[in-house]
CSV table of C-alpha atoms in Angstrom, one decimal:
chain,number,residue,atom,x,y,z
A,493,MET,CA,114.8,94.0,109.3
A,494,ILE,CA,115.9,94.5,106.1
A,495,GLN,CA,119.4,96.0,105.6
A,496,LEU,CA,120.3,97.5,102.0
A,497,GLU,CA,123.9,97.7,100.8
A,498,SER,CA,123.6,97.0,97.4
A,499,ARG,CA,121.3,97.6,94.4
A,500,SER,CA,122.9,93.7,93.1
A,501,LYS,CA,120.3,92.1,95.9
A,502,ARG,CA,117.1,90.7,95.1
A,503,VAL,CA,114.2,92.2,96.9
A,504,LYS,CA,110.6,90.0,96.3
A,505,GLY,CA,108.2,92.8,95.5
A,506,GLU,CA,106.9,94.8,92.6
A,507,GLY,CA,108.2,98.2,91.5
A,508,ILE,CA,110.9,98.1,88.8
A,509,GLN,CA,111.2,94.9,87.2
A,510,ASN,CA,114.6,94.6,86.7
A,511,VAL,CA,117.0,96.7,89.0
A,512,SER,CA,119.8,96.0,86.5
A,513,LEU,CA,118.0,98.2,84.0
A,514,ALA,CA,116.5,100.7,86.8
A,515,PRO,CA,116.2,104.1,84.7
A,516,ASP,CA,118.9,106.0,86.6
A,517,GLU,CA,118.5,109.4,83.9
A,518,LEU,CA,114.6,109.1,86.0
A,519,ILE,CA,116.0,109.1,89.0
A,520,SER,CA,118.7,111.6,88.2
A,521,ARG,CA,116.1,113.9,87.4
A,522,ALA,CA,113.6,113.6,90.0
A,523,ARG,CA,116.7,113.8,92.5
A,524,ARG,CA,117.6,117.4,90.7
A,525,THR,CA,114.2,118.5,90.4
A,526,LEU,CA,113.3,117.8,94.3
A,527,GLU,CA,117.3,119.3,94.9
A,528,GLY,CA,115.8,122.4,92.7
A,529,VAL,CA,112.5,123.0,94.5
A,530,VAL,CA,113.8,122.6,98.2
A,531,GLY,CA,117.2,124.0,97.6
A,532,ILE,CA,118.7,120.7,99.9
A,533,PRO,CA,121.4,118.5,98.2
A,534,ALA,CA,120.9,114.9,98.3
A,535,THR,CA,124.1,112.8,100.0
A,536,GLU,CA,125.3,109.6,98.3
A,537,GLY,CA,126.8,106.3,100.0
A,538,ASN,CA,124.4,105.7,102.6
A,539,ARG,CA,123.2,102.7,104.3
A,540,VAL,CA,119.4,102.1,105.4
A,541,THR,CA,118.4,99.2,107.5
A,542,VAL,CA,114.4,99.1,107.5
A,543,LEU,CA,113.0,98.5,110.7
A,544,HIS,CA,109.4,96.3,110.9
A,545,ASN,CA,107.3,97.5,113.9
A,546,GLY,CA,108.7,97.5,117.7
A,547,CYS,CA,110.0,94.4,117.9
A,548,GLU,CA,112.9,95.3,115.4
A,549,ILE,CA,112.4,99.1,116.4
A,550,PHE,CA,113.1,99.2,119.6
A,551,PRO,CA,116.3,96.4,120.0
A,552,ALA,CA,117.9,98.5,117.3
A,553,MET,CA,117.6,101.7,119.5
A,554,LEU,CA,118.5,100.5,122.5
A,555,ASP,CA,121.4,98.3,121.4
A,556,ALA,CA,122.9,101.4,119.5
A,557,ILE,CA,122.3,103.3,123.0
A,558,ARG,CA,124.2,100.9,124.7
A,559,GLY,CA,127.1,100.6,122.8
A,560,ALA,CA,127.2,104.9,122.7
A,561,GLU,CA,130.9,105.9,123.5
A,562,HIS,CA,130.6,109.7,123.6
A,563,ALA,CA,127.1,111.3,122.6
A,564,ILE,CA,123.6,110.6,122.3
A,565,ASP,CA,120.8,113.1,121.0
A,566,PHE,CA,117.2,112.0,121.1
A,567,LEU,CA,114.1,113.6,120.3
A,568,THR,CA,111.0,112.1,120.1
A,569,PHE,CA,106.7,113.4,120.3
A,570,VAL,CA,105.7,110.2,122.0
A,571,TYR,CA,107.0,109.1,125.4
A,572,TRP,CA,103.8,107.8,127.8
A,573,LYS,CA,103.8,105.3,130.6
A,574,GLY,CA,105.1,101.7,130.3
A,575,GLU,CA,107.7,99.0,129.9
A,576,ILE,CA,109.8,100.6,126.9
A,577,GLY,CA,110.0,104.2,128.0
A,578,THR,CA,111.1,102.8,131.4
A,579,GLU,CA,114.0,100.6,129.5
A,580,MET,CA,114.9,103.4,127.3
A,581,ALA,CA,115.2,106.2,130.4
A,582,ASP,CA,117.3,103.4,132.2
A,583,ALA,CA,119.4,102.9,129.1
A,584,LEU,CA,120.2,106.6,128.9
A,585,SER,CA,120.6,107.1,132.2
A,586,ARG,CA,123.7,104.2,132.3
A,587,ARG,CA,125.2,105.6,129.6
A,588,ALA,CA,125.2,109.6,131.3
A,589,GLN,CA,126.5,108.1,134.2
A,590,ALA,CA,129.1,106.5,132.1
A,591,GLY,CA,130.2,109.7,130.7
A,592,VAL,CA,128.5,109.8,127.5
A,593,ARG,CA,126.9,113.7,126.8
A,594,VAL,CA,123.1,112.7,126.7
A,595,ARG,CA,120.6,115.1,125.2
A,596,VAL,CA,117.0,114.6,125.7
A,597,LEU,CA,114.1,117.0,123.8
A,598,LEU,CA,110.8,115.9,124.7
A,599,ASP,CA,107.5,117.7,123.2
A,600,ALA,CA,105.6,119.2,126.2
A,601,TRP,CA,102.0,118.0,124.7
A,602,GLY,CA,103.2,114.6,123.0
A,603,SER,CA,105.1,113.0,125.8
A,604,ARG,CA,102.9,114.6,129.0
A,605,PRO,CA,102.0,110.9,129.5
A,606,ILE,CA,105.4,110.4,130.5
A,607,GLU,CA,106.3,109.2,134.7
A,608,SER,CA,107.7,111.9,136.4
A,609,HIS,CA,110.0,109.7,138.0
A,610,LEU,CA,111.8,108.6,134.9
A,611,ILE,CA,112.9,112.5,133.9
A,612,ASP,CA,113.8,112.7,138.0
A,613,ASP,CA,116.1,109.7,137.1
A,614,MET,CA,117.5,110.8,133.6
A,615,THR,CA,118.3,114.1,134.9
A,616,LYS,CA,120.2,112.8,138.4
A,617,ALA,CA,122.0,110.1,135.9
A,618,GLY,CA,123.6,113.6,134.1
A,619,VAL,CA,120.9,113.6,131.2
A,620,GLN,CA,120.2,117.0,130.2
A,621,VAL,CA,116.4,116.4,129.8
A,622,ARG,CA,114.6,119.6,128.0
A,623,TRP,CA,111.1,120.4,127.1
A,624,PHE,CA,109.8,121.8,123.9
A,625,ARG,CA,107.5,124.5,123.9
A,626,PRO,CA,106.5,124.1,127.6
A,627,LEU,CA,102.9,124.3,127.7
A,628,SER,CA,103.2,127.2,131.3
A,629,ARG,CA,105.7,128.9,129.2
A,630,VAL,CA,104.3,128.9,125.6
A,631,ARG,CA,103.2,132.0,123.2
A,632,LEU,CA,100.4,132.4,122.0
A,633,GLY,CA,100.1,131.0,118.5
A,634,GLU,CA,102.8,128.3,119.6
A,635,VAL,CA,100.4,126.1,121.7
A,636,ASN,CA,99.3,124.5,118.4
A,637,HIS,CA,102.8,124.2,116.6
A,638,ARG,CA,104.4,121.0,118.2
A,639,THR,CA,108.0,119.2,117.2
A,640,HIS,CA,106.6,116.0,115.6
A,641,ARG,CA,109.9,114.4,114.9
A,642,LYS,CA,111.6,111.1,116.3
A,643,VAL,CA,115.5,111.5,115.9
A,644,LEU,CA,117.8,109.3,117.7
A,645,VAL,CA,121.5,110.3,117.0
A,646,VAL,CA,124.4,107.9,118.2
A,647,ASP,CA,128.4,108.9,118.6
A,648,GLU,CA,127.5,111.2,115.1
A,649,SER,CA,127.5,108.2,113.3
A,650,VAL,CA,124.5,106.5,113.2
A,651,ALA,CA,121.1,107.7,113.3
A,652,PHE,CA,117.2,106.6,113.6
A,653,THR,CA,114.4,108.2,112.3
A,654,GLY,CA,110.3,107.1,111.1
A,655,GLY,CA,107.3,107.0,113.2
A,656,VAL,CA,107.6,105.3,116.3
A,657,GLY,CA,106.7,106.7,119.7
A,658,ILE,CA,108.3,105.5,123.0
A,659,SER,CA,105.3,103.8,124.1
A,660,ASP,CA,104.3,100.0,125.2
A,661,LEU,CA,101.4,100.4,121.9
A,662,TRP,CA,104.1,99.9,119.3
A,663,ASN,CA,106.1,96.6,120.9
A,664,GLY,CA,105.4,93.4,118.9
A,665,ASP,CA,104.7,92.9,115.7
A,666,ALA,CA,101.3,94.6,114.8
A,667,ARG,CA,99.2,90.8,115.0
A,668,ASN,CA,96.5,92.9,117.2
A,669,GLU,CA,95.2,96.0,118.5
A,670,HIS,CA,97.9,96.3,121.1
A,671,GLU,CA,100.4,95.7,118.9
A,672,TRP,CA,100.5,99.1,116.5
A,673,ARG,CA,102.0,98.9,113.2
A,674,ASP,CA,104.9,101.2,112.0
A,675,THR,CA,108.1,101.7,110.1
A,676,HIS,CA,111.4,103.2,111.4
A,677,PHE,CA,114.7,103.5,109.6
A,678,LYS,CA,118.5,103.4,111.1
A,679,VAL,CA,120.8,105.5,108.9
A,680,GLU,CA,125.0,105.5,108.6
A,681,GLY,CA,126.6,107.9,106.2
A,682,PRO,CA,126.5,111.5,105.1
A,683,ALA,CA,122.6,111.6,105.9
A,684,VAL,CA,123.1,111.3,109.7
A,685,ASP,CA,123.9,115.3,109.5
A,686,GLY,CA,120.6,115.9,108.3
A,687,LEU,CA,118.8,114.3,111.0
A,688,ARG,CA,121.3,115.3,113.5
A,689,ALA,CA,120.8,119.2,112.4
A,690,ALA,CA,116.9,118.4,113.1
A,691,PHE,CA,117.9,117.8,116.0
A,692,LEU,CA,119.8,120.5,116.6
A,693,ASP,CA,116.8,122.5,115.2
A,694,ASN,CA,114.8,121.8,118.0
A,695,TRP,CA,117.4,121.4,121.0
A,696,ALA,CA,118.4,125.4,120.0
A,697,GLU,CA,115.1,126.6,121.1
A,698,THR,CA,115.5,124.9,124.7
A,699,ASP,CA,119.0,125.1,125.0
A,700,PRO,CA,121.9,127.9,124.3
A,701,THR,CA,124.6,125.5,123.7
A,702,ILE,CA,123.9,124.2,120.5
A,703,PHE,CA,127.0,121.7,120.1
A,704,ASP,CA,130.0,121.5,122.5
A,705,VAL,CA,133.7,120.9,121.4
A,706,GLY,CA,134.1,118.3,124.1
A,707,CYS,CA,131.9,116.1,122.6
A,708,ASP,CA,130.7,117.1,119.1
A,709,ARG,CA,133.4,116.3,116.5
A,710,PHE,CA,131.3,116.6,113.3
A,711,PRO,CA,133.4,114.0,111.6
A,712,SER,CA,133.5,113.4,107.8
A,713,GLN,CA,130.9,110.7,107.1
A,714,CYS,CA,131.4,107.2,106.2
A,715,THR,CA,129.9,105.8,102.7
A,716,PRO,CA,128.9,102.6,103.2
A,717,GLY,CA,126.2,102.5,101.2
A,718,GLN,CA,124.4,103.0,98.0
A,719,SER,CA,121.6,104.9,99.1
A,720,VAL,CA,121.3,108.4,98.1
A,721,ILE,CA,119.1,110.6,100.7
A,722,GLN,CA,117.8,114.1,100.9
A,723,CYS,CA,117.0,115.0,104.6
A,724,VAL,CA,114.1,117.5,104.8
A,725,ARG,CA,112.8,119.5,107.4
A,726,GLY,CA,109.2,120.8,107.7
A,727,ALA,CA,108.6,123.8,110.1
A,728,SER,CA,105.8,124.7,112.6
A,729,ALA,CA,104.5,127.4,110.3
A,730,THR,CA,101.7,128.5,108.2
A,731,GLY,CA,101.8,128.6,104.5
A,732,GLY,CA,103.3,125.1,104.1
A,733,SER,CA,107.1,124.3,104.3
A,734,ASP,CA,109.8,122.6,102.5
A,735,LEU,CA,108.2,119.2,103.5
A,736,THR,CA,105.2,120.7,101.2
A,737,SER,CA,107.0,121.3,98.5
A,738,VAL,CA,108.2,117.8,98.5
A,739,PHE,CA,104.8,116.2,98.7
A,740,ARG,CA,103.6,118.1,96.2
A,741,THR,CA,106.5,117.5,93.6
A,742,LEU,CA,106.3,114.0,94.1
A,743,LEU,CA,102.4,113.6,93.4
A,744,GLN,CA,103.4,115.6,90.2
A,745,LEU,CA,106.5,113.7,89.1
A,746,THR,CA,104.7,110.0,89.5
A,747,GLN,CA,103.6,108.3,86.0
A,748,ARG,CA,103.3,104.5,87.0
A,749,ARG,CA,102.6,104.0,90.9
A,750,LEU,CA,102.1,105.7,94.3
A,751,ARG,CA,101.5,103.9,97.6
A,752,VAL,CA,101.3,106.0,100.5
A,753,THR,CA,100.6,104.5,104.0
A,754,THR,CA,99.8,107.3,106.8
A,755,ALA,CA,98.2,106.9,110.5
A,756,TYR,CA,96.4,110.5,109.7
A,757,PHE,CA,95.4,111.1,106.2
A,758,VAL,CA,93.5,114.9,106.2
A,759,PRO,CA,94.9,116.3,102.5
A,760,ASP,CA,94.4,119.8,101.7
A,761,ASP,CA,92.4,120.8,98.7
A,762,ASP,CA,96.0,120.5,96.4
A,763,LEU,CA,97.4,117.7,97.6
A,764,THR,CA,93.8,116.5,97.3
A,765,LYS,CA,93.7,117.4,93.5
A,766,ARG,CA,97.0,116.3,92.9
A,767,LEU,CA,96.4,112.9,94.3
A,768,CYS,CA,93.2,112.9,92.1
A,769,ASP,CA,95.2,114.2,88.9
A,770,ALA,CA,97.6,111.6,89.0
A,771,ALA,CA,95.0,108.6,89.2
A,772,THR,CA,93.2,110.1,86.2
A,773,ARG,CA,96.4,110.0,84.1
A,774,GLY,CA,96.9,106.7,85.0
A,775,VAL,CA,98.5,106.5,88.4
A,776,GLN,CA,98.0,103.4,90.1
A,777,VAL,CA,97.6,105.4,93.6
A,778,GLN,CA,96.7,103.4,96.6
A,779,ILE,CA,96.8,104.8,100.0
A,780,LEU,CA,96.6,102.6,103.3
A,781,LEU,CA,94.9,104.0,106.2
A,782,PRO,CA,94.2,103.0,109.6
A,783,GLY,CA,91.0,100.5,109.9
A,784,PRO,CA,88.8,99.6,112.9
A,785,PHE,CA,91.6,100.4,115.8
A,786,ALA,CA,92.1,103.8,114.6
A,787,ASP,CA,93.5,106.1,117.4
A,788,LYS,CA,91.7,108.6,116.7
A,789,ARG,CA,88.5,108.3,115.0
A,790,PHE,CA,87.8,112.2,114.6
A,791,VAL,CA,90.6,112.3,112.4
A,792,GLN,CA,89.7,109.3,110.3
A,793,LEU,CA,86.2,111.0,110.0
A,794,ALA,CA,87.8,114.4,108.7
A,795,ALA,CA,89.6,112.2,105.9
A,796,GLU,CA,86.2,110.6,104.8
A,797,VAL,CA,85.2,113.8,104.1
A,798,ASP,CA,87.3,113.5,100.6
A,799,TYR,CA,86.7,110.0,99.8
A,800,ASP,CA,83.8,110.4,97.3
A,801,GLU,CA,86.2,112.6,95.1
A,802,LEU,CA,89.4,110.4,95.6
A,803,LEU,CA,87.3,107.1,94.9
A,804,LYS,CA,85.3,108.4,91.3
A,805,ALA,CA,89.2,109.6,90.2
A,806,GLY,CA,90.3,106.2,90.8
A,807,VAL,CA,92.4,106.5,94.0
A,808,GLU,CA,92.3,102.8,95.8
A,809,LEU,CA,91.4,103.4,99.5
A,810,TRP,CA,92.7,100.6,101.9
A,811,ASN,CA,91.7,100.5,106.0
A,812,PHE,CA,94.5,98.0,107.7
A,813,GLN,CA,92.7,95.8,109.8
A,814,PRO,CA,94.7,93.9,112.9
A,815,SER,CA,95.8,97.0,114.6
A,816,MET,CA,96.5,100.5,114.6
A,817,MET,CA,98.0,101.6,111.2
A,818,HIS,CA,101.1,104.3,112.5
A,819,ALA,CA,104.0,103.7,109.5
A,820,LYS,CA,104.4,106.7,107.4
A,821,THR,CA,105.9,105.9,104.3
A,822,MET,CA,105.3,106.9,100.3
A,823,THR,CA,106.9,105.1,97.4
A,824,VAL,CA,107.0,106.2,93.8
A,825,ASP,CA,107.4,104.3,90.7
A,826,GLY,CA,109.5,101.9,92.2
A,827,MET,CA,112.3,104.3,92.2
A,828,ILE,CA,111.9,107.0,95.1
A,829,ALA,CA,110.9,106.8,99.0
A,830,ASN,CA,109.6,109.7,100.9
A,831,VAL,CA,109.7,108.6,104.6
A,832,GLY,CA,110.3,109.8,108.3
A,833,SER,CA,107.7,111.3,111.1
A,834,ALA,CA,105.5,113.4,108.3
A,835,ASN,CA,101.8,112.1,108.0
A,836,PHE,CA,99.7,112.2,104.8
A,837,ASN,CA,97.9,115.6,106.3
A,838,THR,CA,97.6,119.6,106.7
A,839,ARG,CA,98.7,119.1,110.6
A,840,SER,CA,102.2,117.5,109.4
A,841,LEU,CA,102.7,119.7,106.7
A,842,ASN,CA,101.6,122.8,107.9
A,843,CYS,CA,101.6,123.0,112.0
A,844,ASP,CA,104.3,120.7,113.3
A,845,GLU,CA,108.0,120.2,112.8
A,846,GLU,CA,108.7,117.2,110.8
A,847,ILE,CA,111.9,115.4,109.3
A,848,ASN,CA,111.7,113.3,106.2
A,849,MET,CA,114.2,111.5,103.9
A,850,VAL,CA,113.6,111.1,100.2
A,851,ILE,CA,115.4,107.9,99.3
A,852,PHE,CA,116.5,107.5,95.8
A,853,ASP,CA,117.1,103.9,95.9
A,854,PRO,CA,115.1,101.2,93.8
A,855,LEU,CA,116.3,98.6,95.9
A,856,LEU,CA,115.1,99.9,98.7
A,857,VAL,CA,111.5,101.0,97.5
A,858,ARG,CA,111.1,97.4,97.0
A,859,ALA,CA,111.9,96.4,100.4
A,860,LEU,CA,109.1,99.0,101.1
A,861,ASP,CA,106.7,97.9,98.3
A,862,ARG,CA,107.1,94.1,99.9
A,863,HIS,CA,105.6,95.5,103.1
A,864,PHE,CA,102.9,97.5,101.3
A,865,ASP,CA,102.1,94.3,99.8
A,866,ASP,CA,102.1,92.4,102.9
A,867,ASP,CA,100.1,94.9,104.5
A,868,LEU,CA,97.2,94.9,101.9
A,869,GLU,CA,96.6,91.3,102.7
A,870,ARG,CA,95.7,92.3,106.3
A,871,SER,CA,93.1,95.1,104.9
A,872,VAL,CA,90.0,95.7,102.8
A,873,ARG,CA,89.4,98.1,100.0
A,874,ILE,CA,86.9,100.4,100.3
A,875,ASP,CA,84.2,99.8,97.4
A,876,PRO,CA,83.3,103.1,96.2
A,877,GLY,CA,79.7,101.8,95.4
A,878,ARG,CA,79.0,100.7,98.8
A,879,TRP,CA,80.9,104.1,100.3
A,880,LYS,CA,78.2,106.1,98.2
A,881,GLN,CA,75.7,104.2,100.0
A,882,ARG,CA,77.0,104.8,103.2
A,883,SER,CA,74.4,106.1,106.0
A,884,LEU,CA,72.9,109.4,106.9
A,885,LEU,CA,74.9,109.4,110.3
A,886,GLN,CA,78.2,108.7,108.8
A,887,ARG,CA,77.1,111.8,106.5
A,888,VAL,CA,76.4,113.5,109.4
A,889,LYS,CA,79.6,112.7,111.2
A,890,GLU,CA,81.8,114.0,108.4
A,891,LYS,CA,79.9,117.1,107.8
A,892,LEU,CA,80.6,118.1,112.0
A,893,VAL,CA,83.9,117.4,111.8
A,894,ALA,CA,85.0,119.5,108.5
A,895,PRO,CA,85.6,122.6,110.4
A,896,LEU,CA,88.5,120.7,111.7
A,897,ARG,CA,90.3,119.5,108.6
A,898,GLY,CA,92.9,122.2,108.8
A,899,VAL,CA,94.1,121.1,112.0
A,900,SER,CA,93.8,117.4,112.0
């Protein structure tokens, strides 16, 4: 777990070589560009704690829940069977029984495997449980549009977001195929409001009561840290979203190094071209993807359709070996991070409800880059020459999954 409070501290890794000489003007210009493109102001004075894998993520979330005094809002795509699901439901139920207002919003597709008795137990304890777009009542055209957001907000003062779902698959420290690799973020400061808005945006579709004057105080947020954060929501609509604009803008802005970690990599033609253009103009583009333990092989195949073009342009592609790689992070030129629930794929940017944070903070980026370096040490780079010689069977599989790229 890495807590980021002061730019004077040093985190080992690449990126900006000397934080004290960071190009503040470039950061300011990038911030204003993104604010102008998506029309969402960034907030200052945030404190961000980077949580590395389930061994850090779940204890931090459970501690926050157990310490809640008046309100908990929790939204997730994945809530499956297992010990962590039971522990989470128990913690939420206990706070509801203690008089805390607890709201839980589950995606009706992604959380199908949840044990029904957990829903019953939480409901009996006073937890307000809602289902996002229930499959039995979903309107035509909505089946493929889910909420993929992961948001926990406690007492309106601390929030969590990132890639992790509620499942035992995320337990541990990514040591083997039974412990998925992921990154989550604990946020304190004004950006908490942006994450809560992402919860309320989806909650409003399931319940007419958006806020309760007895529980929701909407306090002025403290400013405990140095991170500048822009919270950007992705909407489940065709034609892209604000989040699509963020991805495109960051790829256009990058000048030195772009590092992407993603669970599902199926960019559209525009993003593929921007990646290639960046590499062609001299940017070191590194993309870290799942390897032998990818949970969705058909999505991996859909990504491999573009490997020839990317490798020819000089993009580095890496496969993580120990376990399923589920993190969703991007760092740009050692200065900017784009993190949250969205993958670098068409589904996240065009089909699903997502929430990401663009963080302007070289110190945080250096921490993420250090994690990236550690992950590369346990990864295998795809050799362009060997990829050209891949088997006929592999090429046929790529052709077969190509029509699914728009929904992968």
